[in-house]
Amino acid sequence: MMIFETLMRCKDVWQKFMLSVSTHRLFFLNPLSPMENESYFTTFILTEFQYLGSNKHIYFSLALTAYLLIIIFNCSLILLIYVEKHLHEPMYIFLCNLLFSELIGSTTFYVKFMIDLEADTQEVSRAVCFIQNYFVYLYVTAEITILTVMAHDRYIAINFPLHYTVIISTRKIQILIFVAWIFPILILIIGMSLSARLPLCGNQINRVYCANWEIVKLSCTNTNSNNIYGFLLMFTCFIPFIFIIYSYMKILKVCWSSCKSQKYKALQTCLPHLVTLILFLSSVLFEVIESRVNIKRVRNAITSFASLEFLTVPPLLNPIIYGMILPEIRKRVIRILSCRNKRGSIKLLK
């Protein structure tokens, strides 16, 4: 009997403990009183999928093909830079980080997008939505910071070639890469925390992925703190673009006054950076303007994919651009392909 009573008491204590934990958990997820809990949603619905029509299997095939190409192109270039010791230079190390950030953005978007295409309902849990939200914006902000670091590297290399190895030392490379990653990680933790605390009056997101501003617009309460932080974040990200533009203007000025051979060499190394910058900047600006300014647009598959340009186009084209234009990478790619062709022809002869 004593054992039975002890077990019953333990059961009562355990039930009280679990009730306390669940109460605190609900309070953490939704810091509203029980009377105000009507505005809390545990899931979001991605409404843009309804405009894709009945061709979801075609879009799934296209998305899978694009994602596999992104994985192959970016991983191949990263592996090439890692294997080839002659490419262990600051410019190529920074390029590896850029390609890695694109793999993060692509994986975060494409995997969830393909799952939603095959699902009957495009409903996503609150936790998964904020995780996707965080990593999509981590890709965007990391891309900006890494492009800034790459612009700084090219600026020093072309304007101060004799002091390049002293200024861009191994220690400096480590610091630049660390800052390029830790800055986006920290500012996005703050941004996501501000969004996660908001009570919502709806759960329909007008995107095919979880976009932060679309979630903020669903809030029942005042979002001034989110708006102020959002504009500060955009301004903070705008400063690197000014630095990048200034750097490349100085680079072009030096190239213009140099001899023909030096001019060609400098432009050849800077051209992929400029193309990548213009491509990424235009796609991000389109998304920011389209989401922040309440533009009434025709909802269809074309406009849905146009808003995804910053997630789909740069990760696919950037490794091709760098692989084709940068001479050192191009030479090694051609050499690898030619060696494989020779081996294949030797096997055929045997």
GROMACS .gro file of C-alpha atoms in nm:
model
  350
    1MET     CA    1   0.000   0.000   0.000
    2MET     CA    2   0.279   0.240   0.086
    3ILE     CA    3   0.443   0.178  -0.252
    4PHE     CA    4   0.109   0.238  -0.426
    5GLU     CA    5   0.051   0.564  -0.233
    6THR     CA    6   0.406   0.678  -0.312
    7LEU     CA    7   0.352   0.609  -0.683
    8MET     CA    8   0.023   0.800  -0.677
    9ARG     CA    9   0.190   1.097  -0.508
   10CYS     CA   10   0.471   1.090  -0.768
   11LYS     CA   11   0.207   1.081  -1.042
   12ASP     CA   12   0.031   1.388  -0.894
   13VAL     CA   13   0.363   1.576  -0.866
   14TRP     CA   14   0.453   1.482  -1.225
   15GLN     CA   15   0.115   1.601  -1.356
   16LYS     CA   16   0.151   1.935  -1.174
   17PHE     CA   17   0.505   1.972  -1.312
   18MET     CA   18   0.395   1.901  -1.672
   19LEU     CA   19   0.103   2.146  -1.635
   20SER     CA   20   0.346   2.412  -1.513
   21VAL     CA   21   0.586   2.342  -1.805
   22SER     CA   22   0.307   2.355  -2.063
   23THR     CA   23   0.178   2.683  -1.915
   24HIS     CA   24   0.523   2.841  -1.933
   25ARG     CA   25   0.573   2.704  -2.286
   26LEU     CA   26   0.245   2.859  -2.403
   27PHE     CA   27   0.341   3.186  -2.242
   28PHE     CA   28   0.678   3.181  -2.417
   29LEU     CA   29   0.524   3.108  -2.757
   30ASN     CA   30   0.244   3.356  -2.709
   31PRO     CA   31   0.291   3.617  -2.434
   32LEU     CA   32  -0.078   3.701  -2.430
   33SER     CA   33  -0.329   3.632  -2.157
   34PRO     CA   34  -0.573   3.344  -2.213
   35MET     CA   35  -0.847   3.593  -2.303
   36GLU     CA   36  -0.630   3.731  -2.586
   37ASN     CA   37  -0.518   3.391  -2.715
   38GLU     CA   38  -0.769   3.397  -3.000
   39SER     CA   39  -0.521   3.579  -3.226
   40TYR     CA   40  -0.249   3.315  -3.192
   41PHE     CA   41  -0.179   3.088  -3.491
   42THR     CA   42   0.043   2.780  -3.480
   43THR     CA   43   0.063   2.742  -3.859
   44PHE     CA   44   0.090   2.959  -4.171
   45ILE     CA   45  -0.064   2.904  -4.514
   46LEU     CA   46   0.142   2.993  -4.823
   47THR     CA   47  -0.124   3.131  -5.057
   48GLU     CA   48   0.095   3.189  -5.365
   49PHE     CA   49   0.084   2.818  -5.451
   50GLN     CA   50  -0.276   2.850  -5.566
   51TYR     CA   51  -0.159   3.066  -5.858
   52LEU     CA   52   0.067   2.790  -5.991
   53GLY     CA   53  -0.234   2.605  -6.127
   54SER     CA   54  -0.232   2.233  -6.204
   55ASN     CA   55   0.127   2.226  -6.335
   56LYS     CA   56   0.289   2.163  -5.997
   57HIS     CA   57   0.462   1.845  -6.119
   58ILE     CA   58   0.631   2.048  -6.396
   59TYR     CA   59   0.742   2.312  -6.145
   60PHE     CA   60   0.869   2.034  -5.917
   61SER     CA   61   1.082   1.891  -6.201
   62LEU     CA   62   1.220   2.236  -6.285
   63ALA     CA   63   1.293   2.311  -5.920
   64LEU     CA   64   1.466   1.975  -5.870
   65THR     CA   65   1.678   2.027  -6.184
   66ALA     CA   66   1.774   2.380  -6.080
   67TYR     CA   67   1.861   2.269  -5.725
   68LEU     CA   68   2.076   1.978  -5.845
   69LEU     CA   69   2.261   2.207  -6.088
   70ILE     CA   70   2.321   2.458  -5.807
   71ILE     CA   71   2.460   2.181  -5.584
   72ILE     CA   72   2.683   2.045  -5.864
   73PHE     CA   73   2.816   2.384  -5.982
   74ASN     CA   74   2.879   2.537  -5.639
   75CYS     CA   75   3.021   2.221  -5.477
   76SER     CA   76   3.245   2.152  -5.779
   77LEU     CA   77   3.392   2.502  -5.763
   78ILE     CA   78   3.444   2.483  -5.386
   79LEU     CA   79   3.609   2.140  -5.423
   80LEU     CA   80   3.831   2.266  -5.707
   81ILE     CA   81   3.953   2.560  -5.496
   82TYR     CA   82   4.012   2.327  -5.199
   83VAL     CA   83   4.210   2.069  -5.403
   84GLU     CA   84   4.418   2.311  -5.613
   85LYS     CA   85   4.688   2.464  -5.391
   86HIS     CA   86   4.751   2.741  -5.645
   87LEU     CA   87   4.399   2.867  -5.575
   88HIS     CA   88   4.458   2.902  -5.200
   89GLU     CA   89   4.455   3.280  -5.230
   90PRO     CA   90   4.234   3.538  -5.052
   91MET     CA   91   4.012   3.602  -5.355
   92TYR     CA   92   3.928   3.233  -5.398
   93ILE     CA   93   3.884   3.177  -5.023
   94PHE     CA   94   3.627   3.459  -5.016
   95LEU     CA   95   3.466   3.309  -5.326
   96CYS     CA   96   3.423   2.976  -5.142
   97ASN     CA   97   3.234   3.158  -4.866
   98LEU     CA   98   3.012   3.327  -5.125
   99LEU     CA   99   2.929   2.993  -5.287
  100PHE     CA  100   2.863   2.836  -4.947
  101SER     CA  101   2.615   3.112  -4.858
  102GLU     CA  102   2.436   3.042  -5.187
  103LEU     CA  103   2.413   2.674  -5.097
  104ILE     CA  104   2.248   2.776  -4.768
  105GLY     CA  105   1.993   2.996  -4.945
  106SER     CA  106   1.919   2.741  -5.217
  107THR     CA  107   1.877   2.448  -4.978
  108THR     CA  108   1.657   2.651  -4.744
  109PHE     CA  109   1.425   2.753  -5.027
  110TYR     CA  110   1.424   2.464  -5.275
  111VAL     CA  111   1.380   2.175  -5.031
  112LYS     CA  112   1.076   2.334  -4.864
  113PHE     CA  113   0.941   2.455  -5.199
  114MET     CA  114   0.951   2.104  -5.350
  115ILE     CA  115   0.788   1.951  -5.042
  116ASP     CA  116   0.506   2.207  -5.063
  117LEU     CA  117   0.456   2.140  -5.435
  118GLU     CA  118   0.392   1.772  -5.361
  119ALA     CA  119   0.176   1.838  -5.053
  120ASP     CA  120  -0.204   1.864  -5.063
  121THR     CA  121  -0.205   2.176  -4.846
  122GLN     CA  122   0.074   2.432  -4.825
  123GLU     CA  123   0.053   2.470  -4.449
  124VAL     CA  124   0.372   2.527  -4.253
  125SER     CA  125   0.427   2.524  -3.879
  126ARG     CA  126   0.532   2.842  -3.700
  127ALA     CA  127   0.871   2.698  -3.603
  128VAL     CA  128   0.957   2.574  -3.955
  129CYS     CA  129   0.843   2.904  -4.104
  130PHE     CA  130   1.074   3.109  -3.882
  131ILE     CA  131   1.364   2.870  -3.944
  132GLN     CA  132   1.323   2.910  -4.322
  133ASN     CA  133   1.277   3.283  -4.274
  134TYR     CA  134   1.602   3.308  -4.078
  135PHE     CA  135   1.820   3.112  -4.322
  136VAL     CA  136   1.680   3.286  -4.632
  137TYR     CA  137   1.773   3.625  -4.487
  138LEU     CA  138   2.104   3.486  -4.359
  139TYR     CA  139   2.188   3.399  -4.721
  140VAL     CA  140   2.094   3.751  -4.838
  141THR     CA  141   2.286   3.941  -4.569
  142ALA     CA  142   2.588   3.708  -4.583
  143GLU     CA  143   2.596   3.756  -4.961
  144ILE     CA  144   2.613   4.134  -4.909
  145THR     CA  145   2.890   4.118  -4.646
  146ILE     CA  146   3.098   3.868  -4.847
  147LEU     CA  147   3.063   4.075  -5.166
  148THR     CA  148   3.185   4.373  -4.961
  149VAL     CA  149   3.488   4.175  -4.843
  150MET     CA  150   3.561   4.067  -5.203
  151ALA     CA  151   3.538   4.428  -5.322
  152HIS     CA  152   3.783   4.531  -5.048
  153ASP     CA  153   4.020   4.252  -5.154
  154ARG     CA  154   4.015   4.359  -5.522
  155TYR     CA  155   4.055   4.724  -5.423
  156ILE     CA  156   4.375   4.648  -5.227
  157ALA     CA  157   4.506   4.408  -5.494
  158ILE     CA  158   4.476   4.661  -5.779
  159ASN     CA  159   4.540   4.992  -5.601
  160PHE     CA  160   4.818   4.869  -5.368
  161PRO     CA  161   4.966   4.560  -5.537
  162LEU     CA  162   5.307   4.588  -5.367
  163HIS     CA  163   5.150   4.595  -5.019
  164TYR     CA  164   4.877   4.339  -5.089
  165THR     CA  165   5.033   4.045  -4.903
  166VAL     CA  166   5.103   4.268  -4.601
  167ILE     CA  167   4.754   4.424  -4.585
  168ILE     CA  168   4.558   4.107  -4.672
  169SER     CA  169   4.742   3.875  -4.435
  170THR     CA  170   4.620   3.536  -4.312
  171ARG     CA  171   4.504   3.697  -3.987
  172LYS     CA  172   4.315   3.967  -4.181
  173ILE     CA  173   4.145   3.702  -4.398
  174GLN     CA  174   4.026   3.516  -4.086
  175ILE     CA  175   3.890   3.837  -3.931
  176LEU     CA  176   3.710   3.943  -4.250
  177ILE     CA  177   3.545   3.600  -4.292
  178PHE     CA  178   3.445   3.591  -3.925
  179VAL     CA  179   3.287   3.939  -3.940
  180ALA     CA  180   3.118   3.858  -4.272
  181TRP     CA  181   2.933   3.569  -4.105
  182ILE     CA  182   2.886   3.680  -3.742
  183PHE     CA  183   2.731   4.016  -3.836
  184PRO     CA  184   2.438   3.863  -4.032
  185ILE     CA  185   2.389   3.590  -3.772
  186LEU     CA  186   2.354   3.837  -3.484
  187ILE     CA  187   2.139   4.103  -3.654
  188LEU     CA  188   1.899   3.836  -3.784
  189ILE     CA  189   1.858   3.678  -3.439
  190ILE     CA  190   1.736   4.018  -3.316
  191GLY     CA  191   1.511   4.063  -3.621
  192MET     CA  192   1.354   3.718  -3.589
  193SER     CA  193   1.300   3.769  -3.214
  194LEU     CA  194   1.107   4.090  -3.284
  195SER     CA  195   0.888   3.910  -3.538
  196ALA     CA  196   0.832   3.595  -3.328
  197ARG     CA  197   0.688   3.793  -3.036
  198LEU     CA  198   0.409   3.949  -3.244
  199PRO     CA  199   0.047   3.833  -3.194
  200LEU     CA  200  -0.107   3.769  -3.536
  201CYS     CA  201  -0.457   3.833  -3.672
  202GLY     CA  202  -0.408   3.607  -3.972
  203ASN     CA  203  -0.195   3.322  -4.100
  204GLN     CA  204  -0.195   3.365  -4.480
  205ILE     CA  205   0.144   3.455  -4.632
  206ASN     CA  206   0.133   3.583  -4.991
  207ARG     CA  207   0.453   3.407  -5.091
  208VAL     CA  208   0.575   3.057  -5.176
  209TYR     CA  209   0.821   3.084  -4.886
  210CYS     CA  210   0.812   3.239  -4.539
  211ALA     CA  211   0.898   3.607  -4.581
  212ASN     CA  212   0.953   3.813  -4.267
  213TRP     CA  213   0.774   4.127  -4.382
  214GLU     CA  214   0.467   3.924  -4.481
  215ILE     CA  215   0.454   3.784  -4.126
  216VAL     CA  216   0.492   4.130  -3.971
  217LYS     CA  217   0.201   4.259  -4.181
  218LEU     CA  218  -0.024   3.997  -4.015
  219SER     CA  219   0.031   4.147  -3.670
  220CYS     CA  220  -0.263   4.264  -3.458
  221THR     CA  221  -0.051   4.513  -3.263
  222ASN     CA  222   0.174   4.806  -3.337
  223THR     CA  223   0.482   4.706  -3.537
  224ASN     CA  224   0.683   5.029  -3.507
  225SER     CA  225   0.979   4.852  -3.347
  226ASN     CA  226   0.986   4.599  -3.633
  227ASN     CA  227   0.957   4.876  -3.894
  228ILE     CA  228   1.235   5.083  -3.736
  229TYR     CA  229   1.463   4.780  -3.706
  230GLY     CA  230   1.382   4.678  -4.064
  231PHE     CA  231   1.475   5.020  -4.202
  232LEU     CA  232   1.791   5.027  -3.988
  233LEU     CA  233   1.881   4.686  -4.125
  234MET     CA  234   1.823   4.799  -4.484
  235PHE     CA  235   2.031   5.112  -4.420
  236THR     CA  236   2.307   4.898  -4.264
  237CYS     CA  237   2.305   4.676  -4.573
  238PHE     CA  238   2.300   4.982  -4.800
  239ILE     CA  239   2.630   5.113  -4.659
  240PRO     CA  240   2.832   4.814  -4.791
  241PHE     CA  241   2.687   4.875  -5.139
  242ILE     CA  242   2.821   5.233  -5.127
  243PHE     CA  243   3.163   5.097  -5.029
  244ILE     CA  244   3.147   4.836  -5.308
  245ILE     CA  245   3.055   5.096  -5.572
  246TYR     CA  246   3.331   5.329  -5.447
  247SER     CA  247   3.587   5.045  -5.456
  248TYR     CA  248   3.504   4.945  -5.813
  249MET     CA  249   3.503   5.309  -5.929
  250LYS     CA  250   3.859   5.345  -5.793
  251ILE     CA  251   3.953   5.014  -5.954
  252LEU     CA  252   3.817   5.120  -6.293
  253LYS     CA  253   4.001   5.451  -6.261
  254VAL     CA  254   4.332   5.269  -6.204
  255CYS     CA  255   4.256   5.027  -6.489
  256TRP     CA  256   4.185   5.314  -6.729
  257SER     CA  257   4.522   5.478  -6.660
  258SER     CA  258   4.720   5.151  -6.679
  259CYS     CA  259   4.882   4.992  -6.981
  260LYS     CA  260   4.675   4.767  -7.205
  261SER     CA  261   4.796   4.434  -7.062
  262GLN     CA  262   4.750   4.543  -6.700
  263LYS     CA  263   4.411   4.694  -6.783
  264TYR     CA  264   4.290   4.365  -6.935
  265LYS     CA  265   4.419   4.158  -6.642
  266ALA     CA  266   4.258   4.384  -6.381
  267LEU     CA  267   3.925   4.397  -6.563
  268GLN     CA  268   3.931   4.019  -6.609
  269THR     CA  269   3.953   3.961  -6.232
  270CYS     CA  270   3.697   4.231  -6.145
  271LEU     CA  271   3.439   4.155  -6.414
  272PRO     CA  272   3.283   3.849  -6.242
  273HIS     CA  273   3.252   4.048  -5.917
  274LEU     CA  274   3.075   4.332  -6.098
  275VAL     CA  275   2.838   4.096  -6.283
  276THR     CA  276   2.758   3.911  -5.959
  277LEU     CA  277   2.699   4.238  -5.774
  278ILE     CA  278   2.465   4.382  -6.041
  279LEU     CA  279   2.274   4.053  -6.067
  280PHE     CA  280   2.229   4.019  -5.691
  281LEU     CA  281   2.155   4.387  -5.625
  282SER     CA  282   1.887   4.408  -5.895
  283SER     CA  283   1.711   4.092  -5.770
  284VAL     CA  284   1.720   4.203  -5.404
  285LEU     CA  285   1.596   4.554  -5.488
  286PHE     CA  286   1.305   4.406  -5.682
  287GLU     CA  287   1.207   4.189  -5.385
  288VAL     CA  288   1.241   4.475  -5.131
  289ILE     CA  289   1.041   4.722  -5.339
  290GLU     CA  290   0.777   4.465  -5.427
  291SER     CA  291   0.728   4.354  -5.065
  292ARG     CA  292   0.769   4.684  -4.878
  293VAL     CA  293   0.570   4.900  -5.119
  294ASN     CA  294   0.217   4.769  -5.148
  295ILE     CA  295   0.218   4.728  -5.526
  296LYS     CA  296  -0.097   4.566  -5.660
  297ARG     CA  297   0.025   4.313  -5.914
  298VAL     CA  298  -0.143   4.043  -6.117
  299ARG     CA  299  -0.108   3.717  -5.928
  300ASN     CA  300   0.018   3.436  -6.152
  301ALA     CA  301   0.307   3.193  -6.188
  302ILE     CA  302   0.528   3.450  -6.365
  303THR     CA  303   0.499   3.716  -6.093
  304SER     CA  304   0.546   3.449  -5.824
  305PHE     CA  305   0.875   3.334  -5.976
  306ALA     CA  306   0.985   3.693  -6.047
  307SER     CA  307   0.979   3.758  -5.672
  308LEU     CA  308   1.211   3.456  -5.627
  309GLU     CA  309   1.486   3.587  -5.854
  310PHE     CA  310   1.725   3.661  -5.567
  311LEU     CA  311   1.689   3.300  -5.444
  312THR     CA  312   1.707   3.121  -5.779
  313VAL     CA  313   1.921   3.316  -6.028
  314PRO     CA  314   2.243   3.417  -5.840
  315PRO     CA  315   2.314   3.069  -5.692
  316LEU     CA  316   2.280   2.914  -6.038
  317LEU     CA  317   2.471   3.172  -6.245
  318ASN     CA  318   2.746   3.286  -6.007
  319PRO     CA  319   2.957   2.965  -6.019
  320ILE     CA  320   2.926   2.966  -6.401
  321ILE     CA  321   3.029   3.334  -6.420
  322TYR     CA  322   3.332   3.284  -6.193
  323GLY     CA  323   3.426   2.958  -6.362
  324MET     CA  324   3.417   3.108  -6.712
  325ILE     CA  325   3.569   3.453  -6.650
  326LEU     CA  326   3.836   3.400  -6.381
  327PRO     CA  327   4.139   3.276  -6.582
  328GLU     CA  328   4.295   3.060  -6.307
  329ILE     CA  329   3.973   2.866  -6.247
  330ARG     CA  330   3.897   2.839  -6.619
  331LYS     CA  331   4.245   2.697  -6.694
  332ARG     CA  332   4.209   2.429  -6.429
  333VAL     CA  333   3.857   2.334  -6.536
  334ILE     CA  334   3.977   2.298  -6.899
  335ARG     CA  335   4.278   2.096  -6.782
  336ILE     CA  336   4.059   1.857  -6.578
  337LEU     CA  337   3.816   1.811  -6.867
  338SER     CA  338   4.098   1.754  -7.118
  339CYS     CA  339   4.262   1.496  -6.889
  340ARG     CA  340   3.933   1.307  -6.862
  341ASN     CA  341   3.891   1.312  -7.241
  342LYS     CA  342   4.244   1.176  -7.288
  343ARG     CA  343   4.182   0.896  -7.038
  344GLY     CA  344   3.859   0.810  -7.213
  345SER     CA  345   4.027   0.796  -7.555
  346ILE     CA  346   4.312   0.579  -7.416
  347LYS     CA  347   4.058   0.331  -7.275
  348LEU     CA  348   3.881   0.316  -7.611
  349LEU     CA  349   4.213   0.245  -7.789
  350LYS     CA  350   4.290  -0.036  -7.547
   0.00000   0.00000   0.00000
